[in-house]
Short mmCIF file of C-alpha atoms and ligand atoms in Angstrom, two decimals:
data_model
loop_
_atom_site.label_atom_id
_atom_site.label_comp_id
_atom_site.label_asym_id
_atom_site.label_seq_id
_atom_site.Cartn_x
_atom_site.Cartn_y
_atom_site.Cartn_z
CA MET E 7 -6.82 1.35 -4.37
CA ASP E 8 -4.63 2.35 -7.28
CA ARG E 9 -1.97 0.18 -8.94
CA ALA E 10 0.94 1.87 -7.14
CA GLU E 11 -0.69 1.09 -3.79
CA THR E 12 -1.37 -2.50 -4.83
CA ILE E 13 2.26 -2.93 -5.89
CA GLU E 14 3.48 -1.48 -2.58
CA LEU E 15 1.33 -3.92 -0.60
CA LEU E 16 2.62 -6.85 -2.64
CA CYS E 17 6.22 -5.69 -2.21
CA ALA E 18 5.59 -5.47 1.54
CA GLU E 19 4.51 -9.14 1.47
CA ALA E 20 7.88 -10.01 -0.05
CA TRP E 21 9.83 -8.26 2.71
CA ARG E 22 8.61 -9.36 6.12
CA PRO E 23 9.55 -7.34 9.20
CA VAL E 24 10.10 -9.10 12.52
CA THR E 25 7.19 -7.21 14.07
CA GLU E 26 4.18 -5.73 12.29
CA GLU E 27 1.11 -4.03 13.69
CA PRO E 28 -1.77 -2.62 11.71
CA LEU E 29 -2.82 1.00 12.13
CA GLY E 30 -6.02 0.98 10.11
CA ASP E 31 -4.70 0.21 6.62
CA TRP E 32 -1.18 1.36 7.54
CA ARG E 33 1.45 -1.10 8.69
CA LEU E 34 3.83 -0.36 11.54
CA ARG E 35 6.99 -2.42 11.00
CA ALA E 36 10.18 -3.14 12.92
CA ALA E 37 13.17 -5.41 12.38
CA SER E 38 16.00 -4.18 14.64
CA GLY E 39 16.84 -1.47 12.10
CA PHE E 40 17.61 -3.85 9.21
CA THR E 41 16.42 -2.04 6.08
CA GLY E 42 14.22 1.00 5.67
CA ARG E 43 11.25 -0.95 4.43
CA ALA E 44 11.18 -3.34 7.37
CA ASN E 45 11.61 -0.46 9.86
CA SER E 46 9.10 2.10 8.64
CA ALA E 47 5.39 2.61 8.69
CA LEU E 48 3.92 1.80 5.30
CA ALA E 49 1.44 4.64 4.83
CA ILE E 50 -0.97 3.16 2.29
CA GLY E 51 -4.72 3.71 2.69
CA ASP E 52 -6.54 5.06 5.71
CA PRO E 53 -4.84 4.87 9.12
CA GLY E 54 -8.30 4.98 10.70
CA VAL E 55 -7.40 7.93 12.91
CA PRO E 56 -6.63 11.60 12.08
CA LEU E 57 -3.14 12.03 10.62
CA PRO E 58 -1.61 13.79 13.64
CA GLU E 59 -2.67 10.84 15.79
CA ALA E 60 -1.40 8.36 13.19
CA ILE E 61 2.05 9.87 13.19
CA ASP E 62 2.08 9.94 16.98
CA ARG E 63 1.30 6.24 16.88
CA VAL E 64 4.19 5.70 14.43
CA CYS E 65 6.52 7.46 16.90
CA ASP E 66 5.23 5.44 19.87
CA PHE E 67 5.65 2.16 17.98
CA SER E 68 9.15 3.09 16.84
CA HIS E 69 10.27 4.07 20.32
CA ALA E 70 8.84 0.83 21.73
CA HIS E 71 10.93 -1.12 19.20
CA GLY E 72 14.14 0.92 19.51
CA ILE E 73 14.13 2.34 15.99
CA PRO E 74 13.77 5.90 14.70
CA PRO E 75 10.30 6.89 13.48
CA VAL E 76 10.09 6.71 9.70
CA VAL E 77 7.12 6.72 7.29
CA GLN E 78 7.27 5.22 3.79
CA ALA E 79 4.86 7.04 1.49
CA ILE E 80 4.21 7.00 -2.27
CA SER E 81 5.71 10.11 -3.88
CA GLY E 82 3.08 12.65 -4.91
CA SER E 83 0.32 10.92 -2.94
CA GLU E 84 -2.20 12.71 -0.80
CA THR E 85 -0.72 10.91 2.22
CA GLU E 86 2.73 12.22 1.41
CA ARG E 87 1.39 15.78 1.18
CA ALA E 88 -0.34 15.39 4.54
CA ILE E 89 2.82 14.06 6.18
CA GLU E 90 4.80 16.98 4.83
CA ALA E 91 2.12 19.42 5.98
CA ALA E 92 2.45 17.87 9.47
CA GLY E 93 6.07 19.04 9.51
CA TRP E 94 7.89 15.83 8.56
CA LEU E 95 10.91 15.94 6.23
CA PRO E 96 12.41 13.61 3.61
CA ASP E 97 14.87 11.30 5.37
CA THR E 98 17.89 12.57 3.51
CA GLY E 99 20.12 10.74 5.98
CA HIS E 100 18.82 7.36 4.86
CA ALA E 101 22.01 5.58 3.84
CA ALA E 102 20.58 3.61 0.89
CA GLY E 103 18.80 6.67 -0.54
CA HIS E 104 15.50 8.09 0.72
CA LEU E 105 13.89 8.35 -2.72
CA VAL E 106 13.26 5.00 -4.35
CA ALA E 107 12.00 4.12 -7.83
CA VAL E 108 9.75 1.12 -8.19
CA LEU E 109 10.32 -0.51 -11.55
CA VAL E 110 8.23 -3.09 -13.35
CA GLY E 111 9.44 -5.20 -16.23
CA PRO E 112 9.15 -8.49 -18.06
CA LEU E 113 10.17 -11.82 -16.58
CA GLY E 114 13.54 -12.88 -17.87
CA ARG E 115 14.16 -16.34 -19.35
CA GLY E 116 17.22 -18.56 -19.32
CA GLY E 117 20.00 -17.73 -16.91
CA ASP E 118 23.01 -19.82 -17.93
CA GLY E 119 25.33 -20.50 -15.00
CA VAL E 120 22.74 -19.41 -12.44
CA SER E 121 21.44 -21.81 -9.83
CA PHE E 122 18.94 -21.55 -7.02
CA LEU E 123 20.14 -22.98 -3.73
CA PRO E 124 17.79 -24.99 -1.49
CA GLU E 125 19.19 -23.07 1.48
CA PRO E 126 21.10 -19.77 1.62
CA SER E 127 24.84 -20.34 1.61
CA ALA E 128 27.55 -18.30 3.33
CA GLY E 129 28.45 -16.78 -0.06
CA TRP E 130 24.83 -15.83 -0.73
CA TRP E 131 24.62 -14.14 2.66
CA GLU E 132 27.85 -12.23 2.09
CA LEU E 133 26.45 -10.80 -1.11
CA VAL E 134 22.91 -10.07 -0.03
CA ALA E 135 23.58 -8.95 3.54
CA GLY E 136 27.29 -8.16 3.64
CA THR E 137 27.99 -10.89 6.19
CA ALA E 138 28.25 -14.67 6.27
CA GLU E 139 26.71 -14.58 9.75
CA PRO E 140 23.41 -12.75 9.51
CA THR E 141 21.66 -11.36 12.58
CA PRO E 142 18.28 -12.85 13.55
CA ALA E 143 16.58 -9.78 12.00
CA GLN E 144 18.50 -10.15 8.74
CA ARG E 145 17.66 -13.84 8.62
CA HIS E 146 14.00 -13.11 9.29
CA VAL E 147 13.60 -10.32 6.72
CA LEU E 148 15.55 -12.04 3.97
CA THR E 149 14.32 -15.62 4.33
CA THR E 150 10.68 -15.44 5.46
CA GLY E 151 8.34 -16.82 2.83
CA GLU E 152 9.10 -18.94 -0.22
CA ILE E 153 12.36 -17.30 -1.17
CA GLY E 154 14.77 -18.08 -4.00
CA HIS E 155 18.49 -17.88 -3.25
CA GLY E 156 19.99 -17.34 -6.68
CA VAL E 157 23.71 -17.44 -7.27
CA ALA E 158 25.92 -17.04 -10.32
CA GLU E 159 29.29 -18.73 -10.76
CA ILE E 160 29.49 -20.04 -7.19
CA THR E 161 28.58 -16.68 -5.72
CA ALA E 162 30.35 -14.15 -7.83
CA GLY E 163 26.84 -12.72 -7.84
CA ALA E 164 23.61 -13.35 -5.99
CA VAL E 165 19.96 -12.36 -5.87
CA ARG E 166 16.98 -12.83 -3.60
CA THR E 167 13.65 -13.67 -5.24
CA ALA E 168 10.07 -14.00 -4.01
CA VAL E 169 6.73 -14.39 -5.76
CA VAL E 170 3.89 -12.23 -4.45
CA GLY E 171 0.60 -12.51 -6.32
CA GLU E 172 1.59 -12.46 -9.97
CA LEU E 173 4.74 -10.47 -9.34
CA LEU E 174 8.31 -11.67 -9.08
CA HIS E 175 9.95 -9.46 -6.46
CA ILE E 176 13.67 -9.04 -7.01
CA SER E 177 15.93 -7.78 -4.25
CA ARG E 178 19.54 -7.74 -3.12
CA LEU E 179 20.92 -8.24 -6.63
CA ALA E 180 24.67 -7.94 -6.22
CA VAL E 181 27.79 -8.87 -8.17
CA ARG E 182 31.25 -8.81 -6.59
CA PRO E 183 33.15 -5.76 -7.91
CA GLU E 184 35.85 -7.84 -9.61
CA HIS E 185 33.22 -9.76 -11.57
CA ARG E 186 31.16 -6.83 -12.84
CA ARG E 187 30.39 -6.02 -16.48
CA ARG E 188 30.57 -9.65 -17.50
CA GLY E 189 26.82 -10.16 -17.75
CA LEU E 190 26.33 -11.85 -14.38
CA ALA E 191 23.55 -9.52 -13.23
CA ARG E 192 21.82 -9.99 -16.54
CA ALA E 193 22.13 -13.78 -16.08
CA LEU E 194 20.82 -13.59 -12.52
CA MET E 195 17.78 -11.59 -13.69
CA ALA E 196 17.16 -14.16 -16.41
CA GLY E 197 17.52 -17.03 -13.94
CA ALA E 198 15.16 -15.26 -11.52
CA GLY E 199 12.54 -15.07 -14.28
CA SER E 200 12.85 -18.79 -14.96
CA TRP E 201 12.61 -19.54 -11.21
CA ALA E 202 9.45 -17.45 -10.94
CA ALA E 203 7.69 -18.52 -14.10
CA GLY E 204 6.97 -21.94 -12.59
CA ARG E 205 5.55 -20.23 -9.51
CA GLY E 206 2.86 -18.18 -11.20
CA ALA E 207 4.62 -14.86 -11.76
CA THR E 208 3.91 -12.95 -14.96
CA GLU E 209 5.77 -9.70 -14.30
CA CYS E 210 8.73 -8.47 -12.31
CA VAL E 211 9.00 -5.68 -9.74
CA LEU E 212 11.94 -4.22 -7.89
CA GLN E 213 12.98 -1.15 -5.92
CA VAL E 214 16.07 0.88 -6.72
CA ALA E 215 17.39 4.11 -5.23
CA VAL E 216 17.06 6.87 -7.83
CA GLY E 217 20.80 7.59 -7.59
CA ASN E 218 21.91 4.03 -8.40
CA SER E 219 22.91 4.66 -12.02
CA PRO E 220 24.56 1.27 -12.74
CA ALA E 221 21.48 -0.62 -11.58
CA LEU E 222 19.11 1.72 -13.43
CA ALA E 223 21.15 1.24 -16.61
CA LEU E 224 20.98 -2.54 -16.18
CA TYR E 225 17.23 -2.55 -15.64
CA GLU E 226 16.64 -0.29 -18.61
CA THR E 227 18.45 -2.73 -20.88
CA LEU E 228 16.12 -5.44 -19.55
CA GLY E 229 13.00 -3.49 -20.49
CA PHE E 230 12.02 -2.17 -17.06
CA ARG E 231 10.16 1.12 -16.64
CA GLU E 232 9.52 3.25 -13.61
CA HIS E 233 6.02 2.74 -12.23
CA HIS E 234 6.14 5.13 -9.25
CA ARG E 235 8.42 6.31 -6.49
CA TYR E 236 8.27 6.26 -2.72
CA ARG E 237 10.09 8.27 -0.14
CA TYR E 238 11.04 7.90 3.49
CA TRP E 239 9.90 10.66 5.83
CA VAL E 240 11.03 11.52 9.33
CA PRO E 241 9.84 14.03 11.88
CA ALA E 242 11.73 17.34 11.71
CA TRP E 243 12.62 16.93 15.37
CA LYS E 244 13.90 13.40 14.95
CA ASP E 245 17.20 12.39 16.48
CA ARG E 246 18.50 9.53 14.30
CA SER E 247 20.14 7.91 17.29
CA LEU E 248 16.68 7.94 18.91
C1 LIG B 307 24.17 -3.27 -10.62
C2 LIG B 307 25.03 -4.53 -10.65
C3 LIG B 307 24.27 -5.68 -9.98
C4 LIG B 307 25.33 -4.86 -12.14
O1 LIG B 307 26.03 -6.11 -12.16
P1 LIG B 307 26.91 -6.56 -13.44
O2 LIG B 307 27.08 -8.02 -13.35
O3 LIG B 307 28.12 -5.71 -13.53
O4 LIG B 307 25.93 -6.20 -14.65
P2 LIG B 307 26.01 -6.84 -16.13
O5 LIG B 307 27.42 -7.13 -16.45
O6 LIG B 307 25.03 -7.99 -16.21
O7 LIG B 307 25.49 -5.61 -17.00
C5 LIG B 307 24.46 -5.74 -17.95
C6 LIG B 307 24.22 -4.36 -18.56
O8 LIG B 307 23.76 -3.44 -17.56
C7 LIG B 307 24.33 -2.14 -17.80
N1 LIG B 307 25.28 -1.80 -16.72
C8 LIG B 307 25.70 -2.60 -15.72
N2 LIG B 307 26.57 -1.93 -14.92
C9 LIG B 307 26.72 -0.70 -15.45
C10 LIG B 307 27.46 0.46 -15.09
N3 LIG B 307 28.28 0.45 -14.02
N4 LIG B 307 27.34 1.57 -15.85
C11 LIG B 307 26.52 1.59 -16.92
N5 LIG B 307 25.80 0.53 -17.34
C12 LIG B 307 25.89 -0.60 -16.60
C13 LIG B 307 25.06 -2.24 -19.12
O9 LIG B 307 24.11 -1.99 -20.14
C14 LIG B 307 25.46 -3.71 -19.11
O10 LIG B 307 25.71 -4.20 -20.40
P3 LIG B 307 27.22 -4.02 -21.05
O11 LIG B 307 28.20 -4.42 -19.99
O12 LIG B 307 27.15 -4.92 -22.22
O13 LIG B 307 27.31 -2.56 -21.39
C15 LIG B 307 26.39 -4.31 -9.93
O14 LIG B 307 26.97 -3.11 -10.37
C16 LIG B 307 26.30 -4.30 -8.40
O15 LIG B 307 26.42 -5.34 -7.75
N6 LIG B 307 26.11 -3.10 -7.82
C17 LIG B 307 26.00 -2.96 -6.37
C18 LIG B 307 24.70 -3.55 -5.84
C19 LIG B 307 23.47 -2.87 -6.48
O16 LIG B 307 23.39 -1.67 -6.65
N7 LIG B 307 22.47 -3.73 -6.80
C20 LIG B 307 21.22 -3.29 -7.38
C21 LIG B 307 20.26 -2.95 -6.30
S1 LIG B 307 18.69 -2.43 -6.96
#
């Protein structure tokens, strides 16, 4: 297994779907449609059956769980080439961006004005999920595991943190538009590093859509570099509404 695959498996541990079934080494995942990662088959390793059968199984699983069939594959991998050869297409309709950069970087330190809540607050939910009243699937995906609920300035900004292996997984970093460019994201990243250092993390990982220029600029200033990319794939015949 190469490092990109190892990182993907660790990131998957930080982002638990409601339902997961193994298909050989692959993971079939569903969470009522909340997020691409939790509602796609993670195609890492050997599915244990020929690829045409594997993608049929992805479709069957997706239909059984009421979500469109989607495969998440590392860009440029042999698996991605095989999926493309089978007639699948990049999921250009994926709202958050179908091509995602996985960045690694140093743990931050400090984080003035940032605190980690014992329980997620309404303000934290609003920032990380866009609602103060999360659905059961949102609650499951975003709070399963030992999760940090970081907030800056009483929720002008928020972040979700998890430690997987030696990696701090950062997700849902968000700052309210009227509070941007005041260093709050930088502070949240620093606070996240401090939160994780006591939990065994030595490095930080996060996923960002390749078109998200503000976030990419932020992470570059913090010393992150792109490790690899992944992409979401859908069958050419797929109807997004099922
Ligand atoms: C990305 C985001 C979290 C940045 O929050 P922020 O509090 O405004 O960021 P900071 O003020 O800490 O910025 C730190 C540095 O990052 C860079 N940066 C941040 N936003 C930028 C932008 N819009 N354009 C260019 N550079 C930017 C700058 O170098 C900035 O330093 P400077 O202001 O001294 O030039 C915010 O824009 C946001 O909430 N976006 C929507 C959610 C999102 O995309 N989250 C990331 C998901 S991976």
